[in-house]
Amino acid sequence: MKWNDNIIDSLDWGKDIARRAEKEKVANRIAAMVEDNMTLGVGSGSTSYLALVKIAERVKQERLKIRAITTSLEIAMACARLEIPTAGLESGRPDWTFDGADEIDPNKHLIKGRGGAMFKEKLLINASPKTFILADHSKMVKRLGENFPVPVEVFPQALTYVANALQQELRPRCIKLRMAEGKDGPLITENGNLILDVWFDYIPAGTERAIKQITGVIESGLFMGYDIEVFLNS
Ligand code: 5RP
C-alpha cells in the first residue's frame, strides 16, 4: 500500500548535474540493454542516477519487470521514487552492474568514491559477472590521481592508526579527513565509518592491495585490474 505523502516523491538528484547531456547519452545506451526479468546492480553518482531514470522510462513504457541491487541510500531512494523494486545480494547476483567513475586511466583502472559509496560499489562489481562503467570525457586521465584523491573508508576507532600507516607505507602527497556538508564535523558513511581522502603523485600496481591490508581499512575507491567495460560517449 502506498503512502499518502511520501517525502521520497519530492526528491530529485538535488544538485546541478555537470555535463548532463553527455551523461544522458551513455545513460540511454545502458538503458537500451535492459531486458525483461533482469536483476541490475546499480552504482551511485549522477551518471548512474540518470541511467536509472532512463531505465525507469523503459520499464514503464514496456511494462518490464526488473529488480535493482543498489549501492547507496541515494540510489535506493531513487528506485523507490521511480517504482523500481530493489533486492539484496542474498536474493541472487545481478545479471550485470552499471556505475560511474571519477577517473579512468588508459589501463581501465579507476578511482571511485566521490560520493562515498565505494564499499558497496566494489561489492556489487565483484558480485557481478559483467560491469559497465559510464563516463564522460572529463573522467579520462593519463594517470590516476590527477584530479581526485583515493578515498579510503576507515573504521572510526582506527582513524589515526590507518592515517599513520598510509603515510608510512605509501608516502602519499597528503591525507585529508573528509568533512561533512550539512553537518558539523567529519562525513559519516552509510556504514558508520569515516573517509580519508588520500592524494597520490603516483599510484603503482599493488596500491589497492596495500591499502586494503591495513587493519581498520574497510575499502578503498581504487579499482585496479577489474573486468569492466567503459561506455564513453563519443
Ligand atoms: C560514487 C561514485 C560515482 O560513481 C562517481 O563519483 C561518479 O559520479 P558522477 O557520475 O556524479 O560523476 O563513485 O561513490
Short mmCIF file of C-alpha atoms and ligand atoms in Angstrom, two decimals:
data_model
loop_
_atom_site.label_atom_id
_atom_site.label_comp_id
_atom_site.label_asym_id
_atom_site.label_seq_id
_atom_site.Cartn_x
_atom_site.Cartn_y
_atom_site.Cartn_z
CA MET A 1 0.00 0.00 0.00
CA LYS A 2 1.34 3.44 -0.94
CA TRP A 3 1.91 6.33 1.50
CA ASN A 4 -0.45 9.29 1.05
CA ASP A 5 2.50 11.64 1.35
CA ASN A 6 5.89 10.20 0.62
CA ILE A 7 8.86 12.50 1.13
CA ILE A 8 10.77 10.36 -1.38
CA ASP A 9 8.47 11.59 -4.18
CA SER A 10 9.79 15.14 -3.78
CA LEU A 11 13.42 14.08 -4.24
CA ASP A 12 15.37 14.63 -7.42
CA TRP A 13 19.16 14.45 -7.81
CA GLY A 14 19.22 17.68 -5.82
CA LYS A 15 22.22 19.36 -7.41
CA ASP A 16 23.04 20.57 -10.90
CA ILE A 17 24.48 17.70 -12.90
CA ALA A 18 27.72 18.64 -14.67
CA ARG A 19 27.97 17.55 -18.34
CA ARG A 20 24.38 16.31 -18.18
CA ALA A 21 23.87 15.96 -21.96
CA GLU A 22 26.97 13.77 -22.30
CA LYS A 23 25.91 11.64 -19.32
CA GLU A 24 22.39 11.24 -20.72
CA LYS A 25 23.79 9.77 -23.95
CA VAL A 26 25.60 6.96 -22.12
CA ALA A 27 22.56 6.59 -19.87
CA ASN A 28 20.43 5.92 -22.96
CA ARG A 29 22.95 3.36 -24.18
CA ILE A 30 22.83 1.34 -20.99
CA ALA A 31 19.03 1.65 -20.71
CA ALA A 32 18.72 0.10 -24.18
CA MET A 33 20.48 -3.05 -22.88
CA VAL A 34 17.91 -3.82 -20.20
CA GLU A 35 15.73 -6.89 -20.75
CA ASP A 36 12.64 -8.23 -19.01
CA ASN A 37 13.27 -10.10 -15.71
CA MET A 38 16.80 -8.78 -15.29
CA THR A 39 18.40 -8.02 -11.94
CA LEU A 40 20.69 -5.00 -12.25
CA GLY A 41 23.46 -3.81 -9.98
CA VAL A 42 23.01 -0.05 -9.78
CA GLY A 43 26.01 2.16 -8.97
CA SER A 44 25.96 5.61 -7.40
CA GLY A 45 26.56 9.17 -8.55
CA SER A 46 24.79 11.40 -11.05
CA THR A 47 25.60 9.30 -14.13
CA SER A 48 24.15 6.16 -12.55
CA TYR A 49 21.15 8.19 -11.43
CA LEU A 50 20.49 9.44 -14.98
CA ALA A 51 20.83 5.87 -16.28
CA LEU A 52 18.29 4.71 -13.69
CA VAL A 53 15.85 7.41 -14.80
CA LYS A 54 16.18 6.25 -18.43
CA ILE A 55 15.74 2.61 -17.38
CA ALA A 56 12.61 3.54 -15.40
CA GLU A 57 11.15 5.18 -18.54
CA ARG A 58 11.59 1.91 -20.46
CA VAL A 59 10.23 -0.15 -17.56
CA LYS A 60 7.06 1.96 -17.55
CA GLN A 61 6.57 2.13 -21.30
CA GLU A 62 7.29 -1.54 -21.99
CA ARG A 63 5.96 -2.95 -18.69
CA LEU A 64 9.29 -4.65 -17.98
CA LYS A 65 9.88 -6.49 -14.73
CA ILE A 66 13.31 -5.74 -13.32
CA ARG A 67 14.96 -5.58 -9.89
CA ALA A 68 17.77 -3.36 -8.72
CA ILE A 69 20.50 -4.13 -6.22
CA THR A 70 21.61 -0.71 -5.05
CA THR A 71 24.96 0.64 -3.87
CA SER A 72 23.75 3.60 -1.80
CA LEU A 73 20.80 5.09 0.00
CA GLU A 74 20.57 7.84 -2.62
CA ILE A 75 20.05 5.25 -5.35
CA ALA A 76 17.71 3.12 -3.19
CA MET A 77 15.56 6.24 -2.70
CA ALA A 78 15.64 6.98 -6.42
CA CYS A 79 14.47 3.40 -7.07
CA ALA A 80 11.56 3.91 -4.63
CA ARG A 81 10.58 7.15 -6.37
CA LEU A 82 10.87 5.59 -9.84
CA GLU A 83 8.98 2.46 -8.68
CA ILE A 84 11.82 0.06 -9.41
CA PRO A 85 11.78 -2.84 -6.91
CA THR A 86 15.00 -3.43 -5.00
CA ALA A 87 16.61 -6.58 -3.68
CA GLY A 88 19.74 -7.59 -1.78
CA LEU A 89 22.63 -9.79 -2.84
CA GLU A 90 21.19 -12.56 -0.64
CA SER A 91 18.39 -12.99 -3.20
CA GLY A 92 20.80 -13.53 -6.11
CA ARG A 93 23.51 -11.99 -8.30
CA PRO A 94 22.92 -9.12 -10.71
CA ASP A 95 22.88 -10.03 -14.41
CA TRP A 96 25.20 -7.04 -14.77
CA THR A 97 26.09 -3.82 -12.98
CA PHE A 98 26.50 -0.27 -14.17
CA ASP A 99 28.28 2.51 -12.33
CA GLY A 100 30.14 5.78 -12.81
CA ALA A 101 33.74 6.71 -12.02
CA ASP A 102 35.77 9.75 -11.02
CA GLU A 103 38.88 8.84 -13.02
CA ILE A 104 39.68 6.18 -15.64
CA ASP A 105 43.24 5.64 -16.83
CA PRO A 106 44.34 4.03 -20.15
CA ASN A 107 44.53 0.60 -18.42
CA LYS A 108 40.90 0.91 -17.26
CA HIS A 109 42.00 1.35 -13.65
CA LEU A 110 39.55 3.54 -11.75
CA ILE A 111 39.18 5.93 -8.88
CA LYS A 112 35.64 5.96 -7.49
CA GLY A 113 34.03 7.12 -4.27
CA ARG A 114 33.49 10.87 -4.61
CA GLY A 115 30.01 10.01 -3.34
CA GLY A 116 31.42 7.89 -0.52
CA ALA A 117 29.75 4.69 -1.71
CA MET A 118 32.86 2.77 -2.83
CA PHE A 119 32.44 -0.14 -0.39
CA LYS A 120 29.09 -1.26 -1.79
CA GLU A 121 30.16 -0.28 -5.31
CA LYS A 122 33.14 -2.64 -5.08
CA LEU A 123 30.93 -5.34 -3.57
CA LEU A 124 28.49 -5.12 -6.49
CA ILE A 125 31.22 -5.02 -9.12
CA ASN A 126 32.86 -8.11 -7.59
CA ALA A 127 29.50 -9.88 -7.36
CA SER A 128 28.58 -9.17 -10.99
CA PRO A 129 29.55 -11.26 -13.99
CA LYS A 130 29.87 -8.02 -16.00
CA THR A 131 30.19 -4.31 -15.16
CA PHE A 132 29.76 -1.28 -17.39
CA ILE A 133 31.38 1.99 -16.31
CA LEU A 134 29.53 5.01 -17.69
CA ALA A 135 31.74 8.02 -18.26
CA ASP A 136 32.02 11.41 -19.87
CA HIS A 137 35.27 12.77 -21.26
CA SER A 138 36.21 14.63 -18.07
CA LYS A 139 36.81 11.25 -16.38
CA MET A 140 39.57 10.08 -18.72
CA VAL A 141 43.05 10.70 -17.28
CA LYS A 142 46.62 9.79 -18.22
CA ARG A 143 47.48 8.95 -14.62
CA LEU A 144 45.21 8.04 -11.70
CA GLY A 145 45.23 10.72 -9.04
CA GLU A 146 45.40 13.67 -11.45
CA ASN A 147 42.14 15.24 -10.29
CA PHE A 148 40.85 13.10 -7.43
CA PRO A 149 42.18 11.58 -4.22
CA VAL A 150 41.81 7.89 -3.47
CA PRO A 151 39.05 7.69 -0.83
CA VAL A 152 39.68 5.19 1.94
CA GLU A 153 36.79 4.16 4.22
CA VAL A 154 38.06 3.65 7.75
CA PHE A 155 36.57 2.18 10.92
CA PRO A 156 36.35 5.26 13.19
CA GLN A 157 38.47 3.93 16.06
CA ALA A 158 41.25 3.04 13.63
CA LEU A 159 41.45 6.54 12.11
CA THR A 160 44.84 7.68 13.43
CA TYR A 161 46.37 4.22 13.06
CA VAL A 162 45.27 3.97 9.43
CA ALA A 163 46.33 7.53 8.56
CA ASN A 164 49.79 6.85 10.03
CA ALA A 165 50.13 3.51 8.26
CA LEU A 166 49.08 5.02 4.92
CA GLN A 167 51.64 7.80 5.31
CA GLN A 168 54.49 5.47 6.35
CA GLU A 169 53.81 2.69 3.86
CA LEU A 170 52.58 4.51 0.76
CA ARG A 171 54.07 8.01 1.09
CA PRO A 172 51.11 9.94 -0.38
CA ARG A 173 51.34 13.70 -1.05
CA CYS A 174 48.67 14.40 1.55
CA ILE A 175 45.83 12.82 3.51
CA LYS A 176 42.65 14.65 4.49
CA LEU A 177 39.74 13.58 6.62
CA ARG A 178 36.62 14.13 4.50
CA MET A 179 34.34 16.65 6.20
CA ALA A 180 30.54 16.59 6.01
CA GLU A 181 28.38 19.11 4.20
CA GLY A 182 25.12 19.79 6.01
CA LYS A 183 26.52 18.55 9.32
CA ASP A 184 29.39 19.71 11.53
CA GLY A 185 32.45 17.51 11.70
CA PRO A 186 33.54 14.57 9.58
CA LEU A 187 31.45 12.81 6.98
CA ILE A 188 29.99 9.54 8.26
CA THR A 189 29.45 6.90 5.59
CA GLU A 190 26.32 4.77 5.24
CA ASN A 191 28.28 2.07 7.05
CA GLY A 192 29.03 4.35 10.01
CA ASN A 193 32.67 4.91 9.08
CA LEU A 194 34.98 7.82 8.17
CA ILE A 195 36.71 8.62 4.88
CA LEU A 196 40.34 9.60 4.39
CA ASP A 197 40.98 11.26 1.04
CA VAL A 198 44.50 10.28 0.02
CA TRP A 199 46.28 12.31 -2.69
CA PHE A 200 48.99 10.46 -4.60
CA ASP A 201 51.52 11.76 -7.15
CA TYR A 202 51.94 8.21 -8.42
CA ILE A 203 49.86 5.06 -7.88
CA PRO A 204 51.90 1.92 -8.61
CA ALA A 205 50.46 -1.58 -9.15
CA GLY A 206 49.71 -3.20 -5.81
CA THR A 207 48.48 0.02 -4.16
CA GLU A 208 44.88 -1.19 -3.87
CA ARG A 209 46.02 -4.35 -2.09
CA ALA A 210 48.50 -2.45 0.12
CA ILE A 211 45.75 -0.08 1.30
CA LYS A 212 43.32 -2.94 1.99
CA GLN A 213 45.89 -4.78 4.09
CA ILE A 214 45.99 -2.04 6.73
CA THR A 215 43.87 -3.06 9.73
CA GLY A 216 40.93 -0.69 10.06
CA VAL A 217 40.53 -0.08 6.33
CA ILE A 218 37.05 -1.11 5.21
CA GLU A 219 37.63 -0.46 1.50
CA SER A 220 39.25 1.99 -0.91
CA GLY A 221 37.98 3.67 -4.04
CA LEU A 222 40.85 2.28 -6.10
CA PHE A 223 39.81 -0.30 -8.69
CA MET A 224 42.87 -1.81 -10.43
CA GLY A 225 42.56 -4.75 -12.80
CA TYR A 226 38.79 -5.26 -12.70
CA ASP A 227 36.96 -6.82 -15.63
CA ILE A 228 34.96 -3.77 -16.71
CA GLU A 229 33.75 -2.24 -19.95
CA VAL A 230 33.86 1.53 -20.27
CA PHE A 231 30.97 3.29 -22.02
CA LEU A 232 32.21 6.66 -23.14
CA ASN A 233 30.02 8.88 -25.19
CA SER A 234 31.87 9.91 -28.33
C1 5RP B 1 30.21 7.48 -6.03
C2 5RP B 1 30.98 7.21 -7.27
C3 5RP B 1 30.45 7.78 -8.54
O1 5RP B 1 30.20 6.75 -9.44
C4 5RP B 1 31.47 8.73 -9.10
O2 5RP B 1 31.76 9.70 -8.13
C5 5RP B 1 30.96 9.41 -10.38
O3 5RP B 1 29.93 10.30 -10.06
P1 5RP B 1 29.21 11.18 -11.18
O4 5RP B 1 28.51 10.21 -12.08
O5 5RP B 1 28.26 12.05 -10.40
O6 5RP B 1 30.26 11.97 -11.89
O7 5RP B 1 31.97 6.53 -7.28
O8 5RP B 1 30.81 6.88 -4.89
#
